Amino acid sequence: MTGSPHEEEDTRWFRRAAMATGHAIVVTGPEIERPGPVIRFVNAAMCALTGYAEHELLGATPRILQGPETDRAVLAALKDALRAGRGYAGEAVNYRKNGARYVVDWTIDPIRDAAGAIEGWIGVQRDITAERGRDIERAEADARLRAIFSTASVGLSEVDQHGRFLRVNQELCRLLGRGEAELLRLGVADVTRPAYLAPSFAAVERALAGGRTATLDKCYHRPDGTVVWANSSITPLGAPGDPARSLLVVTIDLTARKRAEAALRESEELFRQFGTASADALWVRDARDLRVEYASPAFERLYGLPLATVGARDDLRRVARLILPADRAGALDAVRRVRAGATVTAEFRIRRAEDGAVRWVRDTAFPIRDGEGRIHRIGGISEDATAAKASSDRLEVLVAELQHRTRNLLGVVRGLSNQLIASSASLDDFAGRFDDRLRALARVNGLLARLSEGDRITFDELARSELESLGGADWLGSGRVTMTGPTGVRLRSSTVQTFALALHELATNALKYGALSPRGGRLALDWRVATVGGVPMLHVTWQESGVARDPVADAPAPGGGYGRELIEHALPYQLGARTRFALRDDGVHCEIALPASRGSETARAALDAGPDPGRAGHDIGED
């Protein structure tokens, strides 16, 4: 039965409209159960979507578009809706004629007749394969971002414009010492030290106003009271030109760096304090151009160069000019050896820039290497060794003098023992006489030991010591003994021991038989300095008088005795002295003339000073 012309026109209009639309349209019969609804109409878009021709789709069922990935649950839900006479909207995976997979979004609605009975179904389909691909890519990207966010080695958080936490990662939780749930109930103000709240909000305002990242270093506090230093970068989130609804905050833990910086500052301060307090000059030079990078205050004191000028490009040249020419090559060679990797100690003299004083410098320099083992600096400790060098020189002189004195003493002792052995009647006689003379030597060596460097024993000191050892203090006080002559006539150390033995022999003899014995008498000890044949001489006169002598008991010993032998033979031989010894009826008369140092200006000055020059200060004898 043919419809009315109006209905036929509507049908033609529908077909033209359906063919013109860009969405795929398919119309099926009302059948639901297998073999399923039969396709009665498809438009060109449906043919283009599926790859089938119109005649291939008409009379077929939509099941020819299904395949392995078509979701059976979706098909079951569709079937349930159709059975209930409802429309349905959903997505499904379909397959083209060539087997290509695509994703389709479709709606199916019932077509009812005038009585309301379902006489067919109309479906509208849209290919959303590209959209779902983009959705998958976005989902995968979001998953990667979530993974990065959660596992990042820096603290990450999303906060709103008021600073409330919207999202946080585990590193931020660790850094702030709080759990994720706790942080999501808090805001930035709750975890920031009060002093840094204003700078934090100012950084947020800068980021929102400029649409760019703002950064600041700030302090957070943990629940346990510890402080965390961090660098926070705040970036608005949103498309360019759109108002930002939230901000991304990247938080980098700076606590270790801040502690290292504080430790470095403390270390540098300790080094500066050490350098300031050190009496030695500390310095560090760049190994390439040898310019001073650091010099302690002692550097200025040692070299006389103002610290303000140290570090200029030519400061090494200026220091080198201060080194005495004889020492300059060795000092510069030491610098070259240190640059090559050696640790070198060098000694050299400088003429200090400030006052021209010559100073000895002991300089210990060493290479300083970088992390790769390359020498990038050289350091050094410069000591003012002037006093040490002088002390060393004095010690050498003292050691030499000690050796000389020891040799002289051993020679005197050997000569003394040989003389006494030859003239002693027995071993006991030798022991007594030898011990007596050793005590005399001990006294004079005690005087020598108390001398300061460069000092000498004076004749008046030596004579007084010998007489006082025999009780001469009383004699001097009673006037029984007189001592007349200039004080301070110095005796060379090499002459003292032999000369002291001669005085000891004279005093001992006077104590036993002469002016100091119970027989009575007087002793006059006189000395003076005078020139004989152009040579300054110390003239000593030992004059006893008023001694009651016993001609038998005081008969001279055979050979004249040790004392007379020492005076008449040893002094002339060992010291170049001129002597005269006479045993008179009223006591001993002895004269000794001892040469002074040749060319001694002080001796000549003493000779010109008159009969009583006071402390003459000249040296007698030769070392």
Coordinates of C-alpha atoms in Angstrom, one line a residue:
M1 CA 0.0 0.0 0.0
T2 CA 1.3 3.3 -1.0
G3 CA 1.4 6.2 1.4
S4 CA 0.0 9.6 0.7
P5 CA 2.0 12.0 -1.5
H6 CA 2.7 14.0 1.7
E7 CA 4.2 11.1 3.4
E8 CA 6.3 10.2 0.4
E9 CA 7.6 13.8 0.3
D10 CA 8.5 13.6 4.0
T11 CA 10.3 10.3 3.4
R12 CA 12.3 11.9 0.5
W13 CA 13.0 14.9 2.7
F14 CA 14.3 12.7 5.6
R15 CA 16.6 10.8 3.2
R16 CA 18.1 14.0 1.9
A17 CA 18.5 15.4 5.4
A18 CA 20.0 12.2 6.6
M19 CA 22.4 12.0 3.7
A20 CA 23.5 15.6 4.2
T21 CA 24.4 15.3 7.9
G22 CA 27.9 14.6 9.0
H23 CA 26.9 12.1 11.6
A24 CA 26.5 8.5 10.8
I25 CA 22.8 7.4 10.8
V26 CA 21.5 3.9 10.8
V27 CA 17.8 2.8 11.0
T28 CA 16.9 -0.8 11.8
G29 CA 13.8 -2.8 12.3
P30 CA 12.2 -3.4 15.7
E31 CA 13.7 -6.9 16.2
I32 CA 15.9 -7.3 19.2
E33 CA 16.6 -11.0 19.6
R34 CA 18.8 -12.8 17.2
P35 CA 19.4 -12.5 14.4
G36 CA 18.8 -9.0 15.6
P37 CA 17.6 -5.9 14.1
V38 CA 17.9 -5.6 10.3
I39 CA 19.5 -2.5 8.9
R40 CA 16.9 -0.7 6.7
F41 CA 18.7 2.6 6.1
V42 CA 22.2 4.1 6.3
N43 CA 23.5 7.4 5.2
A44 CA 26.7 8.2 3.4
A45 CA 28.4 9.1 6.7
M46 CA 27.6 5.7 8.0
C47 CA 29.2 4.1 4.9
A48 CA 32.2 6.3 5.3
L49 CA 32.6 5.5 9.0
T50 CA 32.4 1.7 8.6
G51 CA 34.0 1.2 5.1
Y52 CA 31.0 -0.8 4.0
A53 CA 28.9 0.2 0.9
E54 CA 25.2 0.9 1.3
H55 CA 24.1 -2.3 -0.3
E56 CA 26.4 -4.3 2.0
L57 CA 24.9 -2.7 5.2
L58 CA 21.2 -2.9 4.1
G59 CA 19.6 -6.1 5.3
A60 CA 22.5 -6.9 7.6
T61 CA 22.7 -6.6 11.3
P62 CA 24.8 -4.1 13.3
R63 CA 26.6 -7.1 14.8
I64 CA 28.9 -7.1 11.7
L65 CA 30.6 -4.0 13.2
Q66 CA 31.5 -5.8 16.5
G67 CA 34.8 -7.4 17.3
P68 CA 37.1 -8.8 20.0
E69 CA 37.3 -5.5 22.0
T70 CA 33.6 -4.7 21.8
D71 CA 32.5 -4.4 25.4
R72 CA 29.9 -7.1 26.0
A73 CA 28.6 -5.4 29.1
V74 CA 27.8 -2.3 27.0
L75 CA 25.9 -4.5 24.6
A76 CA 24.0 -6.2 27.4
A77 CA 23.0 -2.8 28.8
L78 CA 21.9 -1.7 25.4
K79 CA 19.8 -4.8 24.9
D80 CA 18.2 -4.3 28.3
A81 CA 17.3 -0.7 27.4
L82 CA 15.8 -1.7 24.1
R83 CA 13.7 -4.4 25.6
A84 CA 12.3 -1.9 28.0
G85 CA 11.6 0.4 25.0
R86 CA 14.0 3.1 26.2
G87 CA 16.7 4.8 24.2
Y88 CA 20.3 4.3 25.0
A89 CA 23.6 6.3 24.8
G90 CA 27.0 4.9 25.1
E91 CA 30.4 4.2 23.6
A92 CA 31.8 1.0 22.1
V93 CA 34.7 -0.3 20.1
N94 CA 33.6 -1.2 16.5
Y95 CA 35.5 -2.5 13.5
R96 CA 35.5 -1.3 9.9
K97 CA 35.2 -3.5 7.0
N98 CA 39.0 -3.7 6.7
G99 CA 39.3 -4.7 10.3
A100 CA 40.5 -1.3 11.6
R101 CA 39.4 -0.6 15.1
Y102 CA 37.6 2.6 16.0
V103 CA 35.7 4.0 19.0
V104 CA 32.1 5.2 18.4
D105 CA 29.8 7.3 20.5
W106 CA 26.2 6.5 19.7
T107 CA 22.6 7.1 20.7
I108 CA 19.7 4.7 19.9
D109 CA 16.1 5.7 20.2
P110 CA 12.9 3.9 19.4
I111 CA 10.7 4.8 16.3
R112 CA 7.1 4.5 17.2
D113 CA 3.9 4.4 15.1
A114 CA 0.8 6.4 15.7
A115 CA -0.3 3.9 18.2
G116 CA 3.0 4.1 20.1
A117 CA 4.3 0.7 19.1
I118 CA 8.0 0.4 18.3
E119 CA 8.4 -0.1 14.6
G120 CA 12.1 0.4 14.4
W121 CA 15.3 2.0 15.9
I122 CA 17.3 5.0 14.8
G123 CA 20.9 5.3 15.8
V124 CA 23.3 8.3 15.5
Q125 CA 27.0 7.5 15.7
R126 CA 30.1 9.7 16.0
D127 CA 33.7 8.6 15.6
I128 CA 35.5 9.6 18.8
T129 CA 38.7 7.5 18.3
A130 CA 41.0 10.6 18.2
E131 CA 39.3 12.1 21.2
R132 CA 39.7 8.9 23.2
G133 CA 43.3 8.7 22.1
R134 CA 43.9 12.1 23.4
D135 CA 42.1 11.2 26.6
I136 CA 44.4 8.2 27.0
E137 CA 47.5 10.4 26.3
R138 CA 46.2 12.9 28.9
A139 CA 45.5 10.1 31.3
E140 CA 49.0 8.7 30.8
A141 CA 50.5 12.1 31.1
D142 CA 48.5 12.8 34.3
A143 CA 49.7 9.4 35.6
R144 CA 53.3 10.3 34.9
L145 CA 52.9 13.7 36.5
R146 CA 51.3 12.1 39.5
A147 CA 54.2 9.6 39.8
I148 CA 56.7 12.4 39.4
F149 CA 54.8 14.6 41.9
S150 CA 54.7 11.8 44.4
T151 CA 58.2 10.5 44.0
A152 CA 60.1 13.8 43.3
S153 CA 63.3 14.4 45.3
V154 CA 62.1 18.0 46.0
G155 CA 59.1 19.1 47.9
L156 CA 56.0 19.7 45.6
S157 CA 52.7 21.2 46.6
E158 CA 49.7 22.8 45.1
V159 CA 48.2 25.6 47.1
D160 CA 45.3 28.0 46.6
Q161 CA 45.6 31.7 46.5
H162 CA 45.2 31.8 50.3
G163 CA 48.1 29.4 50.8
R164 CA 46.0 26.3 51.8
F165 CA 47.5 23.1 50.7
L166 CA 45.6 21.3 48.0
R167 CA 48.1 18.6 47.2
V168 CA 51.5 17.6 48.6
N169 CA 54.1 15.0 47.8
Q170 CA 56.0 12.7 50.2
E171 CA 59.2 14.7 50.0
L172 CA 57.4 17.8 51.3
C173 CA 55.9 15.7 54.1
R174 CA 59.3 14.4 55.0
L175 CA 60.8 17.9 54.8
L176 CA 58.1 19.4 57.1
G177 CA 57.9 16.4 59.4
R178 CA 54.1 16.0 58.9
G179 CA 51.8 13.5 57.3
E180 CA 49.9 14.2 54.1
A181 CA 46.5 14.2 55.8
E182 CA 47.8 16.7 58.3
L183 CA 49.3 19.0 55.7
L184 CA 46.1 19.0 53.7
R185 CA 44.3 20.5 56.7
L186 CA 46.9 23.3 57.0
G187 CA 48.2 26.2 55.1
V188 CA 51.7 27.7 54.4
A189 CA 51.3 30.0 57.3
D190 CA 50.9 27.1 59.7
V191 CA 54.4 25.7 58.8
T192 CA 56.3 28.9 58.2
R193 CA 58.5 30.6 60.9
P194 CA 56.8 33.9 61.8
A195 CA 59.7 36.1 60.6
Y196 CA 59.2 34.7 57.1
L197 CA 55.4 35.0 56.7
A198 CA 55.4 38.4 55.2
P199 CA 58.1 37.6 52.6
S200 CA 56.2 34.4 51.7
F201 CA 52.9 36.2 51.0
A202 CA 54.8 38.9 49.1
A203 CA 56.3 36.2 46.9
V204 CA 52.8 34.8 46.3
E205 CA 51.5 38.2 45.3
R206 CA 54.4 38.8 42.9
A207 CA 53.8 35.4 41.2
L208 CA 50.0 36.1 40.8
A209 CA 50.5 39.7 39.7
G210 CA 53.2 38.9 37.1
G211 CA 52.1 35.4 36.1
R212 CA 55.8 34.3 36.6
T213 CA 57.7 32.3 39.1
A214 CA 58.7 34.0 42.3
T215 CA 61.4 32.6 44.6
L216 CA 62.6 33.1 48.2
D217 CA 64.7 31.4 50.9
K218 CA 62.7 30.8 54.0
C219 CA 62.5 28.9 57.3
Y220 CA 59.9 26.2 58.1
H221 CA 59.3 24.7 61.5
R222 CA 58.6 21.1 62.3
P223 CA 56.3 19.9 65.1
D224 CA 59.4 18.8 67.1
G225 CA 60.7 22.3 67.0
T226 CA 63.6 21.8 64.6
V227 CA 64.1 24.3 61.8
V228 CA 64.2 23.6 58.1
W229 CA 65.8 26.0 55.6
A230 CA 64.3 25.8 52.1
N231 CA 64.2 27.6 48.7
S232 CA 60.6 27.9 47.5
S233 CA 59.7 28.6 43.9
I234 CA 56.1 29.7 43.4
T235 CA 54.5 29.4 39.9
P236 CA 50.8 30.3 39.0
L237 CA 48.9 27.4 37.4
G238 CA 46.6 28.0 34.5
A239 CA 46.6 28.9 30.8
P240 CA 48.3 32.2 29.9
G241 CA 45.9 35.1 30.3
D242 CA 43.6 33.1 32.5
P243 CA 43.4 34.0 36.2
A244 CA 45.3 31.5 38.3
R245 CA 43.2 29.5 40.7
S246 CA 46.2 27.7 42.4
L247 CA 49.9 27.8 42.5
L248 CA 52.6 25.2 42.3
V249 CA 55.3 25.5 45.0
V250 CA 58.6 23.7 44.5
T251 CA 60.5 23.4 47.9
I252 CA 64.2 22.5 47.9
D253 CA 65.8 21.6 51.2
L254 CA 68.6 24.0 52.0
T255 CA 69.2 22.9 55.6
A256 CA 72.5 21.0 54.8
R257 CA 73.7 23.8 52.6
K258 CA 72.9 26.4 55.2
R259 CA 74.6 24.4 57.9
A260 CA 77.6 24.0 55.6
E261 CA 77.7 27.7 55.0
A262 CA 77.5 28.4 58.7
A263 CA 80.3 25.9 59.3
L264 CA 82.3 27.5 56.6
R265 CA 81.7 31.0 58.0
E266 CA 82.7 29.7 61.5
S267 CA 85.8 28.0 60.0
E268 CA 86.8 31.2 58.2
E269 CA 86.3 33.2 61.3
L270 CA 88.4 30.8 63.3
F271 CA 91.1 30.9 60.6
R272 CA 91.0 34.7 60.7
Q273 CA 91.2 34.7 64.5
F274 CA 94.1 32.2 64.3
G275 CA 95.8 34.3 61.6
T276 CA 95.3 37.5 63.6
A277 CA 96.7 35.9 66.8
S278 CA 99.6 34.1 65.2
A279 CA 103.0 35.7 65.6
D280 CA 104.0 34.0 62.4
A281 CA 102.8 35.3 59.0
L282 CA 100.3 33.1 57.3
W283 CA 99.7 33.6 53.6
V284 CA 98.0 31.9 50.6
R285 CA 98.8 32.7 47.0
D286 CA 97.2 31.8 43.7
A287 CA 99.4 29.1 42.1
R288 CA 99.0 30.6 38.6
D289 CA 99.9 34.2 39.0
L290 CA 101.3 34.0 42.6
R291 CA 99.1 36.9 43.8
V292 CA 98.4 36.9 47.5
E293 CA 94.8 35.9 48.3
Y294 CA 95.2 36.0 52.1
A295 CA 97.9 37.4 54.4
S296 CA 97.7 37.6 58.2
P297 CA 98.6 40.8 60.1
A298 CA 102.0 39.3 61.0
F299 CA 102.8 39.5 57.3
E300 CA 102.8 43.3 57.5
R301 CA 104.9 43.3 60.7
L302 CA 107.4 40.9 59.2
Y303 CA 107.9 42.5 55.8
G304 CA 106.8 46.1 56.6
L305 CA 104.4 46.1 53.7
P306 CA 100.9 47.5 54.4
L307 CA 98.2 44.8 54.0
A308 CA 96.2 47.1 51.9
T309 CA 98.8 46.7 49.1
V310 CA 99.1 42.9 49.5
G311 CA 97.3 41.1 46.7
A312 CA 98.2 43.5 43.9
R313 CA 99.5 41.8 40.7
D314 CA 103.1 42.9 41.5
D315 CA 103.2 42.0 45.2
L316 CA 105.5 39.0 44.7
R317 CA 108.0 41.3 42.9
R318 CA 107.8 43.8 45.7
V319 CA 108.4 41.1 48.3
A320 CA 111.3 39.7 46.2
R321 CA 112.9 43.1 46.1
L322 CA 113.1 43.1 49.9
I323 CA 115.1 39.8 49.9
L324 CA 118.8 40.4 50.1
P325 CA 120.5 39.8 46.7
A326 CA 122.6 36.9 48.0
D327 CA 119.5 35.0 49.2
R328 CA 117.0 36.0 46.4
A329 CA 117.7 33.2 44.0
G330 CA 117.3 30.5 46.6
A331 CA 114.0 32.0 47.9
L332 CA 112.5 32.2 44.4
D333 CA 113.7 28.7 43.6
A334 CA 111.8 27.5 46.7
V335 CA 108.6 29.0 45.2
R336 CA 109.1 27.2 41.9
R337 CA 109.6 23.9 43.8
V338 CA 106.3 24.4 45.7
R339 CA 104.4 25.1 42.5
A340 CA 105.8 21.8 41.2
G341 CA 104.3 20.0 44.2
A342 CA 107.0 20.0 46.9
T343 CA 106.8 21.2 50.5
V344 CA 109.9 23.5 51.1
T345 CA 111.4 25.3 54.0
A346 CA 113.7 28.1 53.1
E347 CA 115.6 30.7 55.1
F348 CA 116.6 34.1 53.7
R349 CA 117.2 37.6 54.8
I350 CA 115.1 40.6 54.0
R351 CA 115.5 44.3 54.4
R352 CA 112.1 45.3 55.9
A353 CA 110.3 48.0 53.9
E354 CA 109.1 49.9 56.8
D355 CA 112.4 50.7 58.6
G356 CA 115.2 49.0 56.6
A357 CA 115.9 46.5 59.4
V358 CA 117.5 43.2 58.2
R359 CA 115.5 40.3 59.4
W360 CA 115.9 36.5 58.9
V361 CA 112.8 34.8 57.6
R362 CA 112.2 31.0 57.9
D363 CA 109.5 30.3 55.3
T364 CA 107.7 27.0 55.1
A365 CA 105.6 26.7 51.9
F366 CA 103.3 23.9 50.7
P367 CA 101.0 23.2 47.7
I368 CA 97.2 23.3 48.1
R369 CA 95.3 21.0 45.7
D370 CA 91.7 21.2 44.4
G371 CA 89.3 18.3 44.3
E372 CA 91.0 16.9 41.2
G373 CA 94.4 16.9 42.7
R374 CA 95.7 20.0 40.8
I375 CA 97.7 22.6 42.6
H376 CA 95.6 25.7 42.5
R377 CA 97.1 27.5 45.5
I378 CA 100.2 27.6 47.6
G379 CA 100.2 28.4 51.3
G380 CA 102.9 29.3 53.7
I381 CA 104.0 30.1 57.2
S382 CA 106.7 32.8 57.5
E383 CA 108.5 33.1 60.8
D384 CA 110.7 35.9 61.9
A385 CA 113.8 33.8 62.7
T386 CA 116.1 36.7 63.5
A387 CA 116.2 36.0 67.2
A388 CA 116.5 32.2 66.6
K389 CA 119.4 32.7 64.2
A390 CA 121.2 35.0 66.7
S391 CA 120.6 32.5 69.5
S392 CA 122.0 29.7 67.2
D393 CA 125.0 31.8 66.5
R394 CA 125.5 32.5 70.2
L395 CA 125.1 28.8 71.0
E396 CA 127.8 27.9 68.4
V397 CA 130.1 30.5 70.0
L398 CA 129.3 29.1 73.5
V399 CA 129.9 25.5 72.4
A400 CA 133.2 26.5 70.8
E401 CA 134.2 28.4 74.0
L402 CA 133.2 25.5 76.2
Q403 CA 135.3 23.1 74.1
H404 CA 138.2 25.5 74.2
R405 CA 137.9 25.9 78.0
T406 CA 137.6 22.1 78.4
R407 CA 140.8 21.6 76.4
N408 CA 142.6 24.2 78.4
L409 CA 141.3 22.8 81.7
L410 CA 142.4 19.2 80.7
G411 CA 145.8 20.6 79.7
V412 CA 146.1 22.4 83.1
V413 CA 145.0 19.3 85.0
R414 CA 147.4 17.0 83.1
G415 CA 150.3 19.4 83.7
L416 CA 149.4 19.8 87.3
S417 CA 149.2 16.1 87.9
N418 CA 152.5 15.5 86.1
Q419 CA 154.3 18.1 88.2
L420 CA 152.8 16.9 91.5
I421 CA 153.6 13.3 90.8
A422 CA 157.2 14.2 90.2
S423 CA 157.5 16.2 93.4
S424 CA 155.3 14.2 95.8
A425 CA 156.9 12.0 98.5
S426 CA 154.0 9.6 98.6
L427 CA 150.5 8.9 97.2
D428 CA 148.9 10.5 100.2
D429 CA 151.1 13.6 99.7
F430 CA 150.1 13.7 96.0
A431 CA 146.4 13.3 96.9
G432 CA 146.4 16.2 99.3
R433 CA 148.3 18.5 97.1
F434 CA 146.3 17.5 94.0
D435 CA 143.0 18.0 95.8
D436 CA 144.0 21.4 97.0
R437 CA 144.8 22.6 93.5
L438 CA 141.7 21.0 92.0
R439 CA 139.6 23.1 94.5
A440 CA 141.4 26.2 93.2
L441 CA 140.5 25.1 89.6
A442 CA 136.9 24.5 90.7
R443 CA 136.6 28.0 92.1
V444 CA 137.8 29.6 88.9
N445 CA 135.5 27.4 86.8
G446 CA 132.6 28.3 89.1
L447 CA 133.4 32.0 88.2
L448 CA 133.5 31.1 84.5
A449 CA 130.2 29.3 84.7
R450 CA 128.4 32.3 86.1
L451 CA 129.6 34.6 83.3
S452 CA 127.2 36.0 80.8
E453 CA 127.9 35.6 77.1
G454 CA 130.9 37.6 76.0
D455 CA 131.8 38.5 79.6
R456 CA 135.2 37.8 81.3
I457 CA 136.6 37.3 84.8
T458 CA 138.4 40.4 86.0
F459 CA 141.7 40.2 87.8
D460 CA 140.4 41.9 91.0
E461 CA 137.5 39.4 91.1
L462 CA 139.9 36.4 90.7
A463 CA 142.3 37.6 93.3
R464 CA 139.6 38.4 95.8
S465 CA 138.0 35.0 95.3
E466 CA 141.3 33.2 95.9
L467 CA 142.1 35.2 99.1
E468 CA 138.6 34.9 100.5
S469 CA 138.7 31.1 100.0
L470 CA 141.6 31.1 102.4
G471 CA 139.9 33.4 104.9
G472 CA 141.0 36.6 103.3
A473 CA 137.8 38.5 104.2
D474 CA 139.1 39.1 107.7
W475 CA 142.5 40.0 106.4
L476 CA 141.1 42.5 104.0
G477 CA 139.0 44.0 106.8
S478 CA 141.9 44.3 109.2
G479 CA 144.2 45.9 106.7
R480 CA 146.7 43.0 106.9
V481 CA 146.1 42.6 103.1
T482 CA 145.8 45.5 100.7
M483 CA 144.7 45.3 97.1
T484 CA 145.4 48.3 94.8
G485 CA 144.7 48.6 91.1
P486 CA 142.0 49.3 88.5
T487 CA 138.9 47.3 88.7
G488 CA 137.4 45.5 85.7
V489 CA 140.7 44.4 84.0
R490 CA 139.3 41.4 82.2
L491 CA 141.2 38.1 81.7
R492 CA 140.7 35.9 78.7
S493 CA 139.1 32.6 79.6
S494 CA 142.0 30.6 78.2
T495 CA 144.4 32.3 80.6
V496 CA 142.3 32.2 83.8
Q497 CA 142.9 28.7 84.9
T498 CA 146.7 28.8 84.7
F499 CA 146.8 32.3 86.1
A500 CA 144.4 31.2 89.0
L501 CA 146.8 28.4 89.9
A502 CA 149.7 30.8 90.1
L503 CA 147.7 33.1 92.5
H504 CA 146.6 30.0 94.4
E505 CA 150.3 28.9 94.8
L506 CA 151.3 32.3 96.0
A507 CA 148.3 32.5 98.5
T508 CA 148.9 29.0 99.8
N509 CA 152.5 29.6 100.3
A510 CA 151.7 32.9 102.2
L511 CA 149.2 31.0 104.4
K512 CA 151.7 28.3 105.4
Y513 CA 155.0 30.3 105.6
G514 CA 154.4 33.9 104.7
A515 CA 152.4 37.0 105.3
L516 CA 149.1 35.1 105.9
S517 CA 150.6 32.6 108.4
P518 CA 150.7 33.0 112.2
R519 CA 154.2 34.4 111.9
G520 CA 152.6 37.7 111.0
G521 CA 153.4 40.1 108.2
R522 CA 151.6 42.1 105.6
L523 CA 150.7 41.4 101.9
A524 CA 150.4 44.1 99.3
L525 CA 148.8 43.0 96.0
D526 CA 149.2 45.7 93.3
W527 CA 148.3 45.7 89.6
R528 CA 148.3 48.1 86.8
V529 CA 148.1 48.2 83.0
A530 CA 151.1 49.6 81.2
T531 CA 152.8 49.4 77.8
V532 CA 156.1 47.5 77.4
G533 CA 157.7 47.7 74.0
G534 CA 154.4 48.8 72.5
V535 CA 152.5 45.8 74.0
P536 CA 149.9 46.5 76.7
M537 CA 150.7 44.4 79.8
L538 CA 149.0 43.7 83.0
H539 CA 151.6 44.1 85.7
V540 CA 150.9 42.3 89.0
T541 CA 153.1 42.6 92.1
W542 CA 152.8 40.3 95.1
Q543 CA 154.8 41.8 97.9
E544 CA 155.0 40.2 101.4
S545 CA 156.7 42.1 104.2
G546 CA 157.4 41.7 108.0
V547 CA 157.3 37.9 107.9
A548 CA 159.3 36.2 110.7
R549 CA 161.1 33.5 108.7
D550 CA 162.7 30.3 110.0
P551 CA 165.9 29.8 108.0
V552 CA 165.9 26.1 108.5
A553 CA 162.3 25.3 108.2
D554 CA 161.8 27.6 105.3
A555 CA 164.7 26.4 103.3
P556 CA 163.6 26.2 99.6
A557 CA 162.7 22.8 98.3
P558 CA 165.0 21.2 95.7
G559 CA 164.1 22.6 92.3
G560 CA 162.1 25.4 93.9
G561 CA 158.7 23.6 94.4
Y562 CA 155.6 23.4 92.2
G563 CA 154.4 27.0 92.8
R564 CA 157.7 28.5 91.8
E565 CA 158.0 26.1 88.8
L566 CA 154.5 27.2 87.7
I567 CA 155.3 30.9 88.0
E568 CA 158.8 30.9 86.5
H569 CA 158.3 28.4 83.7
A570 CA 154.6 27.6 83.0
L571 CA 153.3 31.2 82.8
P572 CA 156.0 32.3 80.4
Y573 CA 155.6 29.2 78.3
Q574 CA 151.8 29.0 78.2
L575 CA 150.8 32.7 78.5
G576 CA 153.8 34.6 77.2
A577 CA 154.1 36.2 80.6
R578 CA 157.2 37.8 82.1
T579 CA 157.8 36.7 85.7
R580 CA 160.2 37.3 88.6
F581 CA 160.1 35.3 91.8
A582 CA 162.2 36.1 94.9
L583 CA 162.1 34.5 98.4
R584 CA 163.4 37.3 100.6
D585 CA 164.0 37.4 104.4
D586 CA 160.7 39.1 105.1
G587 CA 158.6 37.3 102.6
V588 CA 157.9 36.5 98.9
H589 CA 158.3 39.1 96.2
C590 CA 156.7 38.1 92.9
E591 CA 156.1 40.1 89.7
I592 CA 154.0 38.9 86.8
A593 CA 153.5 40.9 83.5
L594 CA 150.8 39.3 81.3
P595 CA 150.3 40.6 77.7
A596 CA 147.1 42.2 76.8
S597 CA 145.2 41.6 73.5
R598 CA 147.1 42.9 70.5
G599 CA 145.2 45.8 68.8
S600 CA 142.7 46.1 71.6
E601 CA 141.2 49.6 71.5
T602 CA 139.8 49.3 75.0
A603 CA 143.2 48.4 76.3
R604 CA 144.7 51.5 74.8
A605 CA 141.8 53.6 76.2
A606 CA 142.6 52.2 79.7
L607 CA 146.3 53.0 79.3
D608 CA 145.4 56.6 78.5
A609 CA 143.0 56.9 81.5
G610 CA 145.7 57.8 84.0
P611 CA 146.9 56.0 87.1
D612 CA 143.4 55.0 88.3
P613 CA 141.2 54.4 85.3
G614 CA 138.5 52.8 87.3
R615 CA 136.7 50.0 85.4
A616 CA 139.3 49.6 82.6
G617 CA 137.3 47.0 80.5
H618 CA 140.3 45.7 78.6
D619 CA 141.1 42.0 77.9
I620 CA 144.3 40.4 79.1
G621 CA 145.8 37.4 77.3
E622 CA 144.9 35.6 74.1
D623 CA 142.2 33.0 73.5

